[in-house]
GROMACS .gro file of C-alpha atoms in nm:
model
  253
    1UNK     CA    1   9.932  13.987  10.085
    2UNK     CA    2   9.787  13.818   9.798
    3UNK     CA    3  10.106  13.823   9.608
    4UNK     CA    4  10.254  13.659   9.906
    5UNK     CA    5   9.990  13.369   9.927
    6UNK     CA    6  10.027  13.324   9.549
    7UNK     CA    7  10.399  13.295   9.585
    8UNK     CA    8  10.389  13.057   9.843
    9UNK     CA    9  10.158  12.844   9.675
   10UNK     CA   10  10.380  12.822   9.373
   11UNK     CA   11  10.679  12.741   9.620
   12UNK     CA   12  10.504  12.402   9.734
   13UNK     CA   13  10.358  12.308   9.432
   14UNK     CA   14  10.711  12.287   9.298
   15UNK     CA   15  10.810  12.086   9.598
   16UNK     CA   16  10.508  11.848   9.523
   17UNK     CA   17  10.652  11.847   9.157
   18UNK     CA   18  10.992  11.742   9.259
   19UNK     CA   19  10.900  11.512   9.486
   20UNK     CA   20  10.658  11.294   9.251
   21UNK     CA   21  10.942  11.291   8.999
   22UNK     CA   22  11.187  11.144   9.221
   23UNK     CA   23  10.970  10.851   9.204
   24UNK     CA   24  10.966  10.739   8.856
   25UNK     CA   25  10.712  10.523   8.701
   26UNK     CA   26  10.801  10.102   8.755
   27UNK     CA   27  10.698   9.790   8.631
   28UNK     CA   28  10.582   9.472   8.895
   29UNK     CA   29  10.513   9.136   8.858
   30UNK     CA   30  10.281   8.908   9.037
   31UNK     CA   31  10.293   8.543   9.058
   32UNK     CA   32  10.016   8.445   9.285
   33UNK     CA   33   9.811   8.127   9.333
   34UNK     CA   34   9.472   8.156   9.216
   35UNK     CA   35   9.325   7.818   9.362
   36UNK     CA   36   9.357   7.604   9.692
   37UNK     CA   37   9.301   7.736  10.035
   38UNK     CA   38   9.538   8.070   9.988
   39UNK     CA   39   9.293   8.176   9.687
   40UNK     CA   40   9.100   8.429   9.921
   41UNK     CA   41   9.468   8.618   9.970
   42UNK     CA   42   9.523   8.606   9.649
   43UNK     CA   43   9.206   8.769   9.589
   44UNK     CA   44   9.228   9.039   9.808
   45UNK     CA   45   9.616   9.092   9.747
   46UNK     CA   46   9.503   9.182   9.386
   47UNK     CA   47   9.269   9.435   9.478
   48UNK     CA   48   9.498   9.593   9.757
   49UNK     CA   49   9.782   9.562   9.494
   50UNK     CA   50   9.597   9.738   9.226
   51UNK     CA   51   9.443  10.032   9.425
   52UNK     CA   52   9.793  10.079   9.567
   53UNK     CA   53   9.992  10.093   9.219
   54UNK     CA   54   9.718  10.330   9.111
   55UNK     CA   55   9.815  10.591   9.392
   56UNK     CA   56  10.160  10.538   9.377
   57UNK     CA   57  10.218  10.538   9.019
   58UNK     CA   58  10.410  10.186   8.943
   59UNK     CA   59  10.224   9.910   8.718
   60UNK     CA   60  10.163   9.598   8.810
   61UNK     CA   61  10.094   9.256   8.616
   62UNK     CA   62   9.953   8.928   8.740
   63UNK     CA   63  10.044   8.580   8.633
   64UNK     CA   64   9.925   8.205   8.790
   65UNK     CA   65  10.173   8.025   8.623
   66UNK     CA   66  10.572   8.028   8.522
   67UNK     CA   67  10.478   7.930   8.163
   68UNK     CA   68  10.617   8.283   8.041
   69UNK     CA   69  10.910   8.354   8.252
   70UNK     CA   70  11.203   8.395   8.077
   71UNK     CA   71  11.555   8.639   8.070
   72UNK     CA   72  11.287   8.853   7.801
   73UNK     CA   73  10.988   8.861   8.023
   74UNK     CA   74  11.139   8.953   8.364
   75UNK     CA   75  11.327   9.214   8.171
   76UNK     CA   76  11.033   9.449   8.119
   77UNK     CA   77  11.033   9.419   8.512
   78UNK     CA   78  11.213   9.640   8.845
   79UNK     CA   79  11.021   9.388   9.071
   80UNK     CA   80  10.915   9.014   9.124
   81UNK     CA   81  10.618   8.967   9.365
   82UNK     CA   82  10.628   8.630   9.446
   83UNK     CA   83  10.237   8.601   9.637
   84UNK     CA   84  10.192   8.327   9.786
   85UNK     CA   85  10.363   8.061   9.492
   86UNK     CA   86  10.529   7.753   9.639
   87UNK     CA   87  10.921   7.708   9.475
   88UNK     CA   88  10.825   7.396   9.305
   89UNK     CA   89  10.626   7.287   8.975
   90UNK     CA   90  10.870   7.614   8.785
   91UNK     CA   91  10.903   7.553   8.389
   92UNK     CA   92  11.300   7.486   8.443
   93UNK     CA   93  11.331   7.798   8.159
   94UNK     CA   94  11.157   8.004   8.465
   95UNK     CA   95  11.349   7.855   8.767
   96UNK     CA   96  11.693   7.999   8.564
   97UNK     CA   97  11.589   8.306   8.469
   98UNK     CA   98  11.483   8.369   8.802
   99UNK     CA   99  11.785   8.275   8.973
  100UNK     CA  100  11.994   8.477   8.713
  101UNK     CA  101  11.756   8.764   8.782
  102UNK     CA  102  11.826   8.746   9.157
  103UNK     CA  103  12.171   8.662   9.100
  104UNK     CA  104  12.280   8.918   8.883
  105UNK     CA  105  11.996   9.197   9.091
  106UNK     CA  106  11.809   9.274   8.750
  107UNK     CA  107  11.530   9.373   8.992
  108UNK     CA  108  11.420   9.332   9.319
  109UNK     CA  109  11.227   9.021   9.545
  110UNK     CA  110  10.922   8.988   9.774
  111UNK     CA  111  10.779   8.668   9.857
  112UNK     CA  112  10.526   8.585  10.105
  113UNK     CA  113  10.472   8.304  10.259
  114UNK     CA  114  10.442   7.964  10.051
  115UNK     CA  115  10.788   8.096   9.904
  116UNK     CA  116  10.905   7.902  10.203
  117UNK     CA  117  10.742   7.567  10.126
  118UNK     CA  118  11.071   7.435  10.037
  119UNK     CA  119  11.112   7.047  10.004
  120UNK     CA  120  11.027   6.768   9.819
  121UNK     CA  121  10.654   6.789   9.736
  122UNK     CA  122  10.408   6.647   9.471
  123UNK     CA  123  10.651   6.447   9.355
  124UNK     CA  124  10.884   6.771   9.298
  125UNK     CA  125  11.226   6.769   9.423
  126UNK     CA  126  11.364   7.010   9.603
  127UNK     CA  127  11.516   7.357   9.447
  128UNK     CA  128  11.841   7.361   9.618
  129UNK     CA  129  11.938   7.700   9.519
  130UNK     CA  130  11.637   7.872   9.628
  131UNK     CA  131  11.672   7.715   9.952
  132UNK     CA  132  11.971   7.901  10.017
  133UNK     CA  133  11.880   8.205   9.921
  134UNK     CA  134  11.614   8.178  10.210
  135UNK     CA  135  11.850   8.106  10.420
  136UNK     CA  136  11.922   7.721  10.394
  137UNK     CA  137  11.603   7.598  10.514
  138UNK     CA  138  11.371   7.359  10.457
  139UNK     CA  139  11.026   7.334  10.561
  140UNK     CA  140  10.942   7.098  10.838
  141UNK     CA  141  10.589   7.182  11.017
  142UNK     CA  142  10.321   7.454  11.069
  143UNK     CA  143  10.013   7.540  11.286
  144UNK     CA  144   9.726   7.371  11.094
  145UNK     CA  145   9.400   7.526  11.288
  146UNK     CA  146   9.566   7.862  11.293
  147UNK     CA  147   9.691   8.090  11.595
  148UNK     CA  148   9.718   8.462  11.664
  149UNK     CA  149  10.076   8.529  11.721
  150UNK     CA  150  10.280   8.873  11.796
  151UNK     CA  151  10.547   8.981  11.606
  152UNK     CA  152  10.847   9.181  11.679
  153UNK     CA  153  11.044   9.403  11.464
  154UNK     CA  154  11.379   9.314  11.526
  155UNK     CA  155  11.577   9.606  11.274
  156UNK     CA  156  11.370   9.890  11.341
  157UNK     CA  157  11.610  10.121  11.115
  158UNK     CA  158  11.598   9.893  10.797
  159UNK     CA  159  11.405  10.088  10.555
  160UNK     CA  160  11.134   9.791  10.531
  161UNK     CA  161  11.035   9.889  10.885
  162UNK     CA  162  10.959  10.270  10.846
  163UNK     CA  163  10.639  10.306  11.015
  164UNK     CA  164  10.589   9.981  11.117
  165UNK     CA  165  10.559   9.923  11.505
  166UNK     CA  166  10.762   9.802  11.711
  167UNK     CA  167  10.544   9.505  11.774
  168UNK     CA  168  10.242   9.377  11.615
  169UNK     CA  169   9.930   9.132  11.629
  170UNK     CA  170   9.862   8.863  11.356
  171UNK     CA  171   9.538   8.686  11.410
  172UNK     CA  172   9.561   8.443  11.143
  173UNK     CA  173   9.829   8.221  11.074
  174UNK     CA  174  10.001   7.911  10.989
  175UNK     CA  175  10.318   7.962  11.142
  176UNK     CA  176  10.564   7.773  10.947
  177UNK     CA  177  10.887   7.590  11.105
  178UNK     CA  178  11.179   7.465  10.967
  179UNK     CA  179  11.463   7.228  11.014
  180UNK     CA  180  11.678   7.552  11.157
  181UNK     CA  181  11.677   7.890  11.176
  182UNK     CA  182  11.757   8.132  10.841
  183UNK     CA  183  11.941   8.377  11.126
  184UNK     CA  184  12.289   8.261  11.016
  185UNK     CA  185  12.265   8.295  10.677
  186UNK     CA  186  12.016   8.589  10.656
  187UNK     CA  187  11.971   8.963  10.822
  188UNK     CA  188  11.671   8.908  10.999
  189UNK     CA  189  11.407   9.198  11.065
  190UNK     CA  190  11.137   9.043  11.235
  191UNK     CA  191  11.018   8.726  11.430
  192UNK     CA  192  10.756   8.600  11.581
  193UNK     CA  193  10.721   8.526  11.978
  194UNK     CA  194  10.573   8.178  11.962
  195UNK     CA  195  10.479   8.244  12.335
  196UNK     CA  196  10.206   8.450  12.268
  197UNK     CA  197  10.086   8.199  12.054
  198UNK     CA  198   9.691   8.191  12.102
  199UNK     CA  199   9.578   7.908  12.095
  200UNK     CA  200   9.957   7.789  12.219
  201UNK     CA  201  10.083   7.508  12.013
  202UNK     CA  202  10.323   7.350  12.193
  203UNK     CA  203  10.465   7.085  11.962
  204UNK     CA  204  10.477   7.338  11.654
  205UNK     CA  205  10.764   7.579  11.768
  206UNK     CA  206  11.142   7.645  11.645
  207UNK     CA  207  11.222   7.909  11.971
  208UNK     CA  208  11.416   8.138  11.720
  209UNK     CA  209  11.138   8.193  11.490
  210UNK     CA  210  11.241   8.476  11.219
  211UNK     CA  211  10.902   8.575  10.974
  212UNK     CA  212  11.113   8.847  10.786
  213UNK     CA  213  11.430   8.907  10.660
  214UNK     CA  214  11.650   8.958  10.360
  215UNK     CA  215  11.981   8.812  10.220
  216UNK     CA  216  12.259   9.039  10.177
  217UNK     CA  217  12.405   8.753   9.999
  218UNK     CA  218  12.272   8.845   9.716
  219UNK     CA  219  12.269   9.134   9.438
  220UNK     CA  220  11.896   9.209   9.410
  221UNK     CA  221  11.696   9.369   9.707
  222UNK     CA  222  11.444   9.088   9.852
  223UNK     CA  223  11.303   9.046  10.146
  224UNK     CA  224  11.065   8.738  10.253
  225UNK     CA  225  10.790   8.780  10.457
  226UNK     CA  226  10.628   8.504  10.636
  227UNK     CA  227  10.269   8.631  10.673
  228UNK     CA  228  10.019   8.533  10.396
  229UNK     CA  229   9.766   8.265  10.428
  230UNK     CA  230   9.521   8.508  10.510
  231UNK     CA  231   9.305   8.795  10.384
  232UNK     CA  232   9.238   8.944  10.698
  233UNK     CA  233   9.576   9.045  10.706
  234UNK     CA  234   9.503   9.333  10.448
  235UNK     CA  235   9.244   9.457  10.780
  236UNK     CA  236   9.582   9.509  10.984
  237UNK     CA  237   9.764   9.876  10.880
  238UNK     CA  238  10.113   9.735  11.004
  239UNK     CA  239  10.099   9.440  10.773
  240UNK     CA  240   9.975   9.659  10.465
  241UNK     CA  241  10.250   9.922  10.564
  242UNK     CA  242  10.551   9.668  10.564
  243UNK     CA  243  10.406   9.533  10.253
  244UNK     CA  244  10.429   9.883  10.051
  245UNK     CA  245  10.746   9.994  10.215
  246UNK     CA  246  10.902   9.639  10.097
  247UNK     CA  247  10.743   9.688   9.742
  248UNK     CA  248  10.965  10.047   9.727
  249UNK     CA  249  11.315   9.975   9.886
  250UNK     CA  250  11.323   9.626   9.664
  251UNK     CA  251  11.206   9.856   9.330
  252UNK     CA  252  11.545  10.036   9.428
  253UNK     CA  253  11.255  10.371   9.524
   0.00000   0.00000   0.00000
């Protein structure tokens, strides 16, 4: 009987083995904002970020600024995080080597959020190419004093949805809008019913109102997700488990 139990035991520790190895070590990078009113994400995002790389294996850096990135620097990296970083005020060095690292899918793409902030702002013109790859937006308006707002997976089969529910409450939130919907341009896999807006906000609505998607458009994995003003967000298990399941399928894991 013993010799049974022993046996057994060595069976699933080799499954255990095997199955760690198919998921081999990465490398992440951070770009967050670490001032202004989206400095208490950022905060938390680190810690969440850095307890989760620790369990999962992958390595993750943080930067507050573009001044390094370059073709060399995002090389040593299978994934751009960009947290809550606003697509204007790049080094122009950075804005290229990003767009030949999406381009050419030399790793993968999450942004949250301020990713979206796309227009002409502090004097900044607007990045052109960036708004296409979300979709051909631009921004126009958001909720200012904040509503709670459900959101709906649309794809519940994309990989970025394993787990997630079918439907979920945000509390907190800005709720961007923009001149049009990404839908066209974009495979959308989840969006916010502004009806259940709480407070409602009747003059701050697009009626198709997509919070995450991805473009197939283009070679590297990304996916944008709207949700990220907040740190309460981290409180809410559906948010934190689209987060890691976005952080693996655009690391190509």
């Amino acid at each position: 009987m013993m010799r049974k139990v022993l046996f057994a035991l060595c069976i699933i520790c080799t499954c255990l083995a095997a199955e760690a190895q198919k998921i081999k070590p990465f490398k992440v990078l951070a770009l967050y904002e670490n001032g202004g009113h989206h400095v208490e994400y950022s905060k938390r995002a680190k810690v969440w970020l850095n307890q989760l790389a620790a369990q999962k294996g992958f390595t993750i850096d943080f930067i507050q600024n573009t001044d390094k990135i370059d073709d060399a620097f995002l090389s040593d990296y299978q994934l751009f995080i960009q947290l809550d970083y606003a697509p204007y005020a790049w080094k122009d060095k950075a804005a290229k080597a990003f767009e030949k690292y999406i381009n050419e899918g030399r790793g993968g793409w999450i942004g949250f959020h301020h990713a979206t902030l796309l227009g002409e702002f502090d004097g900044y013109p607007m990045w052109d190419w960036f708004s296409a790859f979300m979709g051909g937006i631009r921004w126009k308006d958001y909720i200012a004093t904040f509503a709670k707002g459900r959101v709906n997976v649309e794809d519940k089969k994309h990989p970025v949805m394993k787990g997630v529910p079918a439907s979920f409450m945000v509390k907190q939130e800005e709720w961007y809008t923009y001149d049009k919907s990404p839908r066209p341009n974009v495979h959308v896999l989840a969006s916010v019913n502004e009806n259940t807006y709480n407070p409602q906000q009747l003059k701050v609505k697009m009626g198709d109102h997509p919070v995450v998607w991805t473009n197939p458009h283009y070679k590297a994995r990304n996916v944008y997700i709207f949700m990220g003003h907040s740190p309460i967000l981290f409180d809410n298990p559906a948010y934190t488990r689209l987060f890691t399941n976005a952080i693996f399928w655009t690391a190509g894991k």
